[in-house]
Structure formats: C-alpha cells, structure tokens
Short mmCIF file of N, CA and C in Angstrom, two decimals:
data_model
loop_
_atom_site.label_atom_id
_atom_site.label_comp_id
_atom_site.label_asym_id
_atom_site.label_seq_id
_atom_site.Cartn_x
_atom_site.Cartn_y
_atom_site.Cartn_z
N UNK A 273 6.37 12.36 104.35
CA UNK A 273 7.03 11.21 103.77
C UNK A 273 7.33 10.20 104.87
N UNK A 274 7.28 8.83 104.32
CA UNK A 274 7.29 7.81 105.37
C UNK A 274 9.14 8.07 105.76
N UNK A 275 8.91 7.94 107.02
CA UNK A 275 10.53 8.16 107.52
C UNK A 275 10.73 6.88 108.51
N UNK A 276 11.65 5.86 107.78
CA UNK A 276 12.01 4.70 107.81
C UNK A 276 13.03 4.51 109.95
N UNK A 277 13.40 5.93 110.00
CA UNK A 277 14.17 5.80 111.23
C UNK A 277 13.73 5.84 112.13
N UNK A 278 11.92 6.31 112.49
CA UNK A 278 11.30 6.03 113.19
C UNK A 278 10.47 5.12 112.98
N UNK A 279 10.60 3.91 112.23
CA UNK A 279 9.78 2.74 112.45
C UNK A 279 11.11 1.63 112.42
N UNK A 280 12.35 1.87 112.50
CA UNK A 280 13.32 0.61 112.59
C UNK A 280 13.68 0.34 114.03
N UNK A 281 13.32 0.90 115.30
CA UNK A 281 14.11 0.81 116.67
C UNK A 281 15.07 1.10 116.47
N UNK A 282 15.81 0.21 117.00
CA UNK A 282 17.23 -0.22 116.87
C UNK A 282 17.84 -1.00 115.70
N UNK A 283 17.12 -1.19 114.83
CA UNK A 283 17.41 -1.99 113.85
C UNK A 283 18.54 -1.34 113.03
N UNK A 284 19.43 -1.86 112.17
CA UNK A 284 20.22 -1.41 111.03
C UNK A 284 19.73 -1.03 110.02
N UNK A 285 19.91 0.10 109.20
CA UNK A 285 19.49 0.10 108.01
C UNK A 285 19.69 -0.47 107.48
N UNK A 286 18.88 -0.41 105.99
CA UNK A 286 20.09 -1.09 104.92
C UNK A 286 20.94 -0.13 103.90
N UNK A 287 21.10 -0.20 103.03
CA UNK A 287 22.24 0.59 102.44
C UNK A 287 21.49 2.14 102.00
N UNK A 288 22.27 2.87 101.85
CA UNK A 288 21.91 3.79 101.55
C UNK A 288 21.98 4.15 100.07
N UNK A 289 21.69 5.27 99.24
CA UNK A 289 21.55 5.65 97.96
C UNK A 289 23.39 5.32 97.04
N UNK A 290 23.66 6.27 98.12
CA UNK A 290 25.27 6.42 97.79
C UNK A 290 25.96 4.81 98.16
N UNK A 291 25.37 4.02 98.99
CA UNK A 291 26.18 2.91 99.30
C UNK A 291 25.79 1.70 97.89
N UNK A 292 24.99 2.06 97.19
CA UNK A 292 24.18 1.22 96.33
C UNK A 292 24.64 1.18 94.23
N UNK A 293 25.33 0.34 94.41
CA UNK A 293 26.39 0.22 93.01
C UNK A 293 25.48 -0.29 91.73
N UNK A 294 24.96 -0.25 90.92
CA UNK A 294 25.08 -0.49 89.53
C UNK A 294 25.71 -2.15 89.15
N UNK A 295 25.00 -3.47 89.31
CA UNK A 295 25.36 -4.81 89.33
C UNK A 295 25.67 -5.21 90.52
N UNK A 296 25.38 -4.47 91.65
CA UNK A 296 24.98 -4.87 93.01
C UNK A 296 23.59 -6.09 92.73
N UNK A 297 23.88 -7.26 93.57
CA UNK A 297 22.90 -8.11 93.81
C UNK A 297 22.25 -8.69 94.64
N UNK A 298 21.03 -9.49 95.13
CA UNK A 298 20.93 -10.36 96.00
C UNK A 298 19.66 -11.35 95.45
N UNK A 299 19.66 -12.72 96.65
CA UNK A 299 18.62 -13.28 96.13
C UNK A 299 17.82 -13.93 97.46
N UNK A 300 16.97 -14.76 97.40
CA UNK A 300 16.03 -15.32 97.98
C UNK A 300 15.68 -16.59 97.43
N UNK A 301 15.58 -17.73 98.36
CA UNK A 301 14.88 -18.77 97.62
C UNK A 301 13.97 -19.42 98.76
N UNK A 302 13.03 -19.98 98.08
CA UNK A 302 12.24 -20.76 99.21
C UNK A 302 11.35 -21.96 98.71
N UNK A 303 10.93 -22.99 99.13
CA UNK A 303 10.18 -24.09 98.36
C UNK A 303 9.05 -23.62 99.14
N UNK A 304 7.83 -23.37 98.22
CA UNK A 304 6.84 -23.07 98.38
C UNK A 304 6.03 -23.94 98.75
N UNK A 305 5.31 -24.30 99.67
CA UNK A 305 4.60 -25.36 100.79
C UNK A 305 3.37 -25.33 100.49
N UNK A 306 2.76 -26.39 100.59
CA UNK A 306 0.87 -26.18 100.72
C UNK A 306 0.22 -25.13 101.64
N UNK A 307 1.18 -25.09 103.22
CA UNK A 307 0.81 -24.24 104.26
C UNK A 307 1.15 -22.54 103.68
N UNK A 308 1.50 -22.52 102.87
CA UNK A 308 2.07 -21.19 101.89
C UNK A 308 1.46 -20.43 101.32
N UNK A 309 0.62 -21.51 100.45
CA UNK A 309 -0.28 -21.33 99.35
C UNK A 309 -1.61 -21.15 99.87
N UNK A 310 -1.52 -21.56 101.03
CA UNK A 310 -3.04 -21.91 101.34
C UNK A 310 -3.33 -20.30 102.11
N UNK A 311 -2.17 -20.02 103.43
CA UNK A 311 -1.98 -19.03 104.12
C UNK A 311 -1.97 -17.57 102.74
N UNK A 312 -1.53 -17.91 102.27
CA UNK A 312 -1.26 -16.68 101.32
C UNK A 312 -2.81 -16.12 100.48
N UNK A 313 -3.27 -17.87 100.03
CA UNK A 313 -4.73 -17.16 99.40
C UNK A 313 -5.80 -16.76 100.52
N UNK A 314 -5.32 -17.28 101.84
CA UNK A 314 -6.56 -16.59 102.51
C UNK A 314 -6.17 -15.18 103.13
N UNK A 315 -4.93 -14.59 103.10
CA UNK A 315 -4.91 -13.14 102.99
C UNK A 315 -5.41 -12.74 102.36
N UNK A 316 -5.11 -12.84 100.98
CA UNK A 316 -5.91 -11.93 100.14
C UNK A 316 -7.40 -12.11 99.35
N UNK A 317 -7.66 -13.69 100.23
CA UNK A 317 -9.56 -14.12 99.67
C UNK A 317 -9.13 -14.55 98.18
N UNK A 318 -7.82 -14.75 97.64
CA UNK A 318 -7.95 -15.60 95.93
C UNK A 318 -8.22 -17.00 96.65
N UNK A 319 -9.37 -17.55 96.64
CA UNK A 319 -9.61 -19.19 96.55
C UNK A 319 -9.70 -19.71 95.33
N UNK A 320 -9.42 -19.77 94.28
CA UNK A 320 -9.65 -20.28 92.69
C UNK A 320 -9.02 -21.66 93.11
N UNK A 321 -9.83 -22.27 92.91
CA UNK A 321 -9.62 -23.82 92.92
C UNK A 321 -8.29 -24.51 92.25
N UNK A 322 -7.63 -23.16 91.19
CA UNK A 322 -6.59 -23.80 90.75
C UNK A 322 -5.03 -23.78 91.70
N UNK A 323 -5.46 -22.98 92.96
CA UNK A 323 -4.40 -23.34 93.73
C UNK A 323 -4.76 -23.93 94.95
N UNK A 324 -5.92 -24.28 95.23
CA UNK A 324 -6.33 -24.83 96.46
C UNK A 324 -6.94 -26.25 96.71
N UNK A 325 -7.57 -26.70 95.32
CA UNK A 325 -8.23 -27.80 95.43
C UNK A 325 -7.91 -28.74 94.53
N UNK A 326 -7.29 -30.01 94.83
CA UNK A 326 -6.36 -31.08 94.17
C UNK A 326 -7.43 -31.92 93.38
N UNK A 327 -8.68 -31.85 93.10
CA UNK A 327 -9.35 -32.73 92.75
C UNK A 327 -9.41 -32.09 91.31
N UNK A 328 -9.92 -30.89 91.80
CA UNK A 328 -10.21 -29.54 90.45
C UNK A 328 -8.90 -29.68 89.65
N UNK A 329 -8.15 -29.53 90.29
CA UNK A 329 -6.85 -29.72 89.28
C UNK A 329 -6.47 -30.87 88.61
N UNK A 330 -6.44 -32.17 88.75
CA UNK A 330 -7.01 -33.12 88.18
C UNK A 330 -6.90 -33.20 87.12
N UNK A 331 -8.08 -32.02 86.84
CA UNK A 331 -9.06 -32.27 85.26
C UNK A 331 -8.57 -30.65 84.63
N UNK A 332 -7.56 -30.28 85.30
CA UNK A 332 -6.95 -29.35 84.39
C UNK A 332 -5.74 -29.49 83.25
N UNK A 333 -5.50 -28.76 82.21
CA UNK A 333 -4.25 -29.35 82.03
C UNK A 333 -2.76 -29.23 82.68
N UNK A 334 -3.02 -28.14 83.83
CA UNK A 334 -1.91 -28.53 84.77
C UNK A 334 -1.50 -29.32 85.76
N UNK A 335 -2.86 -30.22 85.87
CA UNK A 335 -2.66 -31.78 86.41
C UNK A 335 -2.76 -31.31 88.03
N UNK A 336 -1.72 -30.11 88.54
CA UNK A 336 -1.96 -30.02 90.07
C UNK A 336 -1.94 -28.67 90.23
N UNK A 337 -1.77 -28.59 91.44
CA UNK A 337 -1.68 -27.13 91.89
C UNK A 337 -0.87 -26.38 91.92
N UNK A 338 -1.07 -24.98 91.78
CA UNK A 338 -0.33 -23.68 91.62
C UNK A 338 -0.36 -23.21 92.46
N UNK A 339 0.59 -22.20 92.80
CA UNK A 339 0.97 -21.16 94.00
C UNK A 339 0.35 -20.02 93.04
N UNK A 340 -0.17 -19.28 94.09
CA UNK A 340 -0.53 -17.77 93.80
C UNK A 340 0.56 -16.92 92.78
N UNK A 341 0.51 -16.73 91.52
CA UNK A 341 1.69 -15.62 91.17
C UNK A 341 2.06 -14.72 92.19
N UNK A 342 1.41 -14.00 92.84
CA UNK A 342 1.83 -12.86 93.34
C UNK A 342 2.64 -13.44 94.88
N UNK A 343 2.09 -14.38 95.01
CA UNK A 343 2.96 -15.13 96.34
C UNK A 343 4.83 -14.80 95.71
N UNK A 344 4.63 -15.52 94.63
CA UNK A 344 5.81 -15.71 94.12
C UNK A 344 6.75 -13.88 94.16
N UNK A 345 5.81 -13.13 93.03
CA UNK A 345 6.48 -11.52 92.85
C UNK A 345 6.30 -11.10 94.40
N UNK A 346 5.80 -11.62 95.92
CA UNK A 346 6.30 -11.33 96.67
C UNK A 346 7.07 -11.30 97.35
N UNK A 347 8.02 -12.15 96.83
CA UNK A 347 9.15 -12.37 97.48
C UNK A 347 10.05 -11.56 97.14
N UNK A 348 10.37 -10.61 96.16
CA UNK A 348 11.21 -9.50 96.20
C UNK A 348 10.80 -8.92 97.07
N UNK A 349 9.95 -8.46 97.70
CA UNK A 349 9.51 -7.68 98.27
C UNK A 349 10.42 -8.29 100.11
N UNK A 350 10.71 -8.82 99.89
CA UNK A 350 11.87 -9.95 101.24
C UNK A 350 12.63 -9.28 101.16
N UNK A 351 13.39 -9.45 99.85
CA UNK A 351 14.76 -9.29 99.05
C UNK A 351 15.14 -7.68 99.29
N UNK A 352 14.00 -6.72 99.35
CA UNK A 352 14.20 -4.75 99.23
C UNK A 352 14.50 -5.09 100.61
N UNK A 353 13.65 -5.42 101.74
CA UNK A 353 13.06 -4.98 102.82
C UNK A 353 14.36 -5.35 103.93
N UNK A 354 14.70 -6.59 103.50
CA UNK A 354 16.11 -6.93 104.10
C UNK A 354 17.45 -7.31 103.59
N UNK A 355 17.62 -7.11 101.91
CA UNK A 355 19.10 -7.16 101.86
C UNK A 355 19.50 -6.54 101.05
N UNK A 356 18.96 -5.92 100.03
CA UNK A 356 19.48 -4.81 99.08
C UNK A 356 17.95 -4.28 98.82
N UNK A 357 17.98 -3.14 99.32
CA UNK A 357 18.82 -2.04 100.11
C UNK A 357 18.81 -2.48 101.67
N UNK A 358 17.83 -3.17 102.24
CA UNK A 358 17.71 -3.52 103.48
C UNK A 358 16.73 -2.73 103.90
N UNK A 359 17.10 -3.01 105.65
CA UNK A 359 15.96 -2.50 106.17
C UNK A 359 15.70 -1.15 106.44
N UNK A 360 14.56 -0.56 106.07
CA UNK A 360 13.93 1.24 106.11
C UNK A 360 13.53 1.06 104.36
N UNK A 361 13.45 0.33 103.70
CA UNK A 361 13.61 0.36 102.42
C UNK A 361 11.99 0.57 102.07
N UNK A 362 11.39 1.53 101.26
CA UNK A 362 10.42 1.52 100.94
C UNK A 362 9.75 0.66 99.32
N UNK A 363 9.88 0.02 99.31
CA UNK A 363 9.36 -0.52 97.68
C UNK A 363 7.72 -0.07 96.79
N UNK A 364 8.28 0.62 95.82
CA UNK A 364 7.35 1.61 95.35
C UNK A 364 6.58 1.38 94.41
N UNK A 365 7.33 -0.01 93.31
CA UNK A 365 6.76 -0.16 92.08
C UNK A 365 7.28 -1.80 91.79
N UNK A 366 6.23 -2.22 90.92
CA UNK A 366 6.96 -3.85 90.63
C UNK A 366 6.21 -3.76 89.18
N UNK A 367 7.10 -4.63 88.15
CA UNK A 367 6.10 -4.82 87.36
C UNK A 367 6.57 -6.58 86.80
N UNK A 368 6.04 -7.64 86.64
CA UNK A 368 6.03 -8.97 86.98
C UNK A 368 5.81 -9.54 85.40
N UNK A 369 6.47 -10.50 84.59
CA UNK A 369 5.69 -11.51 83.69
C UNK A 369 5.97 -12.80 84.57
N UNK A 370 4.76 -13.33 84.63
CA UNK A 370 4.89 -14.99 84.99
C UNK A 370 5.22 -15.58 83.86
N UNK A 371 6.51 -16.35 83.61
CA UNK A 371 6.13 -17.19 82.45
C UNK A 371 6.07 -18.70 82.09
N UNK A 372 5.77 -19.12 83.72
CA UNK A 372 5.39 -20.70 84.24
C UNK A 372 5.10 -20.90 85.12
N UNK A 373 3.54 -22.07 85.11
CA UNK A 373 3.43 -21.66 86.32
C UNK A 373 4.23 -22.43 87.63
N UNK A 374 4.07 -21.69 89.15
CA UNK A 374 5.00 -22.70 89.98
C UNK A 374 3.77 -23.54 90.81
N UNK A 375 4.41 -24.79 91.35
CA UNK A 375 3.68 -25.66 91.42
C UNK A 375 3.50 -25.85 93.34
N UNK A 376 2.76 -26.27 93.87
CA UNK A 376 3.38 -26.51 95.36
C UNK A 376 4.02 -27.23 95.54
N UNK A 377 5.35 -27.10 96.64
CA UNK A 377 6.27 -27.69 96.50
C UNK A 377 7.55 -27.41 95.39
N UNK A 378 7.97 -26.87 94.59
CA UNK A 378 8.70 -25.80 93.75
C UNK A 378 9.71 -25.11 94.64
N UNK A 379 10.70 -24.98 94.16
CA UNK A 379 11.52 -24.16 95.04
C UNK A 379 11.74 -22.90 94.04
N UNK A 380 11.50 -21.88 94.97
CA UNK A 380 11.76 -20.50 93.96
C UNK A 380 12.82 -20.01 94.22
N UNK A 381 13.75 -19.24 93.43
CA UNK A 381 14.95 -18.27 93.91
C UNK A 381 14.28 -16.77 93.27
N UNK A 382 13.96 -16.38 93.90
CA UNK A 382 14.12 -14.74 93.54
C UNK A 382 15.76 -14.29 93.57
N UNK A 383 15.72 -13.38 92.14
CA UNK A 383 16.99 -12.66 92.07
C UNK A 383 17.43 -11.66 91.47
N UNK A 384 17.58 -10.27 92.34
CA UNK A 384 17.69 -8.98 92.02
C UNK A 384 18.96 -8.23 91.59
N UNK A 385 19.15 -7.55 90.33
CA UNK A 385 20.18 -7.03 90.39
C UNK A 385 19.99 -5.42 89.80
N UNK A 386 20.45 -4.51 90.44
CA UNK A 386 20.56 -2.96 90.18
C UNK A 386 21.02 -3.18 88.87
N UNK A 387 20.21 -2.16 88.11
CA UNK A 387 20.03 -1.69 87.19
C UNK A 387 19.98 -0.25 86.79
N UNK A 388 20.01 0.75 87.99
CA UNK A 388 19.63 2.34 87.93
C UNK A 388 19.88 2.72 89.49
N UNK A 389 20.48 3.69 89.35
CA UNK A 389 20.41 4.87 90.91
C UNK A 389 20.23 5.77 89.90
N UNK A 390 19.12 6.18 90.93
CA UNK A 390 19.17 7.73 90.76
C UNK A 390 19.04 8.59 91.99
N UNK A 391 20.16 9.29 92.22
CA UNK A 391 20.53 10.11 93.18
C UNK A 391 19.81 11.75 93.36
N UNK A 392 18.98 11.77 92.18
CA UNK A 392 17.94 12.99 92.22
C UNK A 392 16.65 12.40 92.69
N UNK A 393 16.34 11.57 92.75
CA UNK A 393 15.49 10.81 92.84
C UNK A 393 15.31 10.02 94.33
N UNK A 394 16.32 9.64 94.51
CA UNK A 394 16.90 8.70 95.70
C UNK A 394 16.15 7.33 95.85
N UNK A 395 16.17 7.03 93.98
CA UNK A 395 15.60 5.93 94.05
C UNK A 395 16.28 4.45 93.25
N UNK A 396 16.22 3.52 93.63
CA UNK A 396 17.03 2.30 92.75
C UNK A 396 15.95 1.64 91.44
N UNK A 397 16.62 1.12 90.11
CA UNK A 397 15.70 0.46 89.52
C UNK A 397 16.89 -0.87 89.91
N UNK A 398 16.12 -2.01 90.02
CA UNK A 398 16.38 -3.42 89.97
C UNK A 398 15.84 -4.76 89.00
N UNK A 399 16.23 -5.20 88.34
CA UNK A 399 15.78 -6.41 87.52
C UNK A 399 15.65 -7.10 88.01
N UNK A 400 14.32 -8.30 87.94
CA UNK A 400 13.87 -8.96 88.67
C UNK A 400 14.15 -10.50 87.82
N UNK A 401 14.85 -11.87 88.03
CA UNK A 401 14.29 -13.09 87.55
C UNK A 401 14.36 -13.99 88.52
N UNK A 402 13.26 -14.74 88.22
CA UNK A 402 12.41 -15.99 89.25
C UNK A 402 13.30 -17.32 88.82
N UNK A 403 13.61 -18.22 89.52
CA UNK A 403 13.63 -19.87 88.96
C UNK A 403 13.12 -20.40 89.61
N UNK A 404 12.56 -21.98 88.78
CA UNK A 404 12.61 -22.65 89.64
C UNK A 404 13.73 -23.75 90.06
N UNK A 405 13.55 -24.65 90.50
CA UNK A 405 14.63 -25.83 91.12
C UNK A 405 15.30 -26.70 90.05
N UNK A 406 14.89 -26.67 88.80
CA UNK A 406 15.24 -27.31 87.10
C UNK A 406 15.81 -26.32 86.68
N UNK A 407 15.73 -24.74 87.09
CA UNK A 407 16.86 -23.09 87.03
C UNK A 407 15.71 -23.11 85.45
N UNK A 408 14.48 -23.33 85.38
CA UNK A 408 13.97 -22.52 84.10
C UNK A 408 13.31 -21.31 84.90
N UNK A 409 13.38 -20.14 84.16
CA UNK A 409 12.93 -18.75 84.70
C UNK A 409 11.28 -18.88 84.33
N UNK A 410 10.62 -18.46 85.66
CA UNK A 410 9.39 -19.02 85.62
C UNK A 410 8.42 -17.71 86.07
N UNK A 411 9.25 -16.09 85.93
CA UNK A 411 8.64 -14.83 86.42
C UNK A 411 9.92 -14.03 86.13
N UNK A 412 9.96 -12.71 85.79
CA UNK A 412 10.84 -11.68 85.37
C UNK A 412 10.15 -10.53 85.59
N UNK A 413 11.33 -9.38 85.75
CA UNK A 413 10.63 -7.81 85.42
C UNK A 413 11.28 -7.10 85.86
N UNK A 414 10.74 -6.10 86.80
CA UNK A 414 11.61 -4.70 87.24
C UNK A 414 10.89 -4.05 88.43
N UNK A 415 11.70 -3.90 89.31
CA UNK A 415 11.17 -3.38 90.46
C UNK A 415 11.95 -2.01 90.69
N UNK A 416 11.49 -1.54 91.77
CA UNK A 416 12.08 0.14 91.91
C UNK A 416 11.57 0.32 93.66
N UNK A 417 12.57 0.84 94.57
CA UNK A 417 12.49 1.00 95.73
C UNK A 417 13.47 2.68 96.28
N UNK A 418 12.92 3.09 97.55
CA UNK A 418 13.70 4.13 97.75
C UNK A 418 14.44 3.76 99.07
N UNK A 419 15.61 3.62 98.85
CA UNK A 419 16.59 2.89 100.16
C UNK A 419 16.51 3.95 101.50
N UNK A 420 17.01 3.38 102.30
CA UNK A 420 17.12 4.62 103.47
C UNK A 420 17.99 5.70 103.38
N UNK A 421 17.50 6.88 103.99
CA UNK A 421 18.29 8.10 103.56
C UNK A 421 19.21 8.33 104.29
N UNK A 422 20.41 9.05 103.26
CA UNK A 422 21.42 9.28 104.74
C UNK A 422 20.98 10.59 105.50
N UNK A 423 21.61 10.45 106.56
CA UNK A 423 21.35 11.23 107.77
C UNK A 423 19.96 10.80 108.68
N UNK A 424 19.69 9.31 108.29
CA UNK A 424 18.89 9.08 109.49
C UNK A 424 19.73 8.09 110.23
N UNK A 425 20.90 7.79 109.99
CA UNK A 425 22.11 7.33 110.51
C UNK A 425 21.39 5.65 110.85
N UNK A 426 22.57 4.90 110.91
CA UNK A 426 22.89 4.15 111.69
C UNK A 426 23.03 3.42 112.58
N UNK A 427 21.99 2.52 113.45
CA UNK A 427 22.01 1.48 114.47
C UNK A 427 22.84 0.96 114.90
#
C-alpha cells in the first residue's frame, strides 16, 4: 500500500481519519486562463478544436471556447491533496456531471464537503459542487479519498 510518510519529507500531513468530521469543508477557486487550457490539453493530447481554436468556435453554438471538463473535476483533486484531508491524501474515486460548459477566462470555485467516514475503511466520501463567477453550478458529484493514517505521525 502506497505509504504517504515516505513520500511527504518533512511535510505536514493532512488530517487524519479520526481528525475528519461529517460537514467538514473546503474550497478552491481559480479563473481559468488560455495558458491553462492550452497546457492542460497538451498533457493529455485532447486538441478538439472546441477548446483550442477561436475561429472553430465561432461557428459553434457556444460562440467561444471551453476549458477541458476534466481540467475543471481536477481541481478537487488540489482541494484532497492539500486541505481536506491534506497532504499524504490518496484520492481514489471521482464521479463528475458537467452541467455548463466553462468558458476561458471563467472563474471556478471548487467546493467540497464530507459526507461519510468510514473508519473501517479509512476512507472519506465528499460532495463535490463547481461555480462559476455568476455562482451558477456548472459540475457536481462525489469524490472519495483515503486521508493519512495515524501513526505515520506528524511533521
């Protein structure tokens, strides 16, 4: 099993199973940039013209360009890794509805709130909703992560 205390240095964890409450929250926001969109589809090779090329979009009916969905459902993935649960946090499962798309330039808030511990398990469920900068929810769902364990102590 991945063991989070030998890949943090010196770093802090983040919370542990037992430190982790039931309407515990956090969030993330960021305005999503051309340099974003662009960097992001060439990680993963999506070039679809509907987020990269302003001419193509045009003649769509979304007039301009889109950010990658998954750019967007990656940003929980911020949210596990450094503030609930923090850092050692493994994130195991996501499941995402887009239900608008975001545009470049858009400011997103990702925002997580516990929904489940399970202490047999040593795992959290969290609810996931997206906004954008007008606060219409523009992505939702449910994510699930396994926080750091106790007894790998403390930084």
């Amino acid at each position: 099993m991945f063991d989070p205390a030998t890949h943090c240095g010196d770093t802090q964890l983040g919370l542990s199973i037992t430190e982790i409450k039931v309407g515990d929250t956090a969030s993330f926001g960021k305005t999503l940039t051309e340099a974003d969109a662009y960097q992001f589809s060439g990680i993963i090779g999506n070039f679809n013209p509907i987020h990269v090329n302003k001419e193509f979009c045009s003649t769509t009916g979304l007039g301009k360009r889109i950010v990658p969905s998954m750019l967007v459902a990656s940003m929980v993935s911020k949210i596990l890794g450094t503030q609930l649960p923090g850092n050692g946090t493994v994130h195991v499962s996501q499941e995402m509805e887009f239900l608008q798309p975001v545009f470049i330039g858009d400011t997103v808030t990702c925002h997580v709130e516990v929904n489940g511990v399970d202490g047999k398990t040593q795992r959290v469920r969290l609810d996931i909703a997206c906004t954008n900068q007008n606060g219409d929810i523009v992505a939702r769902g449910e994510t699930e992560a396994i926080p750091p364990h106790i007894g790998q102590g403390r930084h």
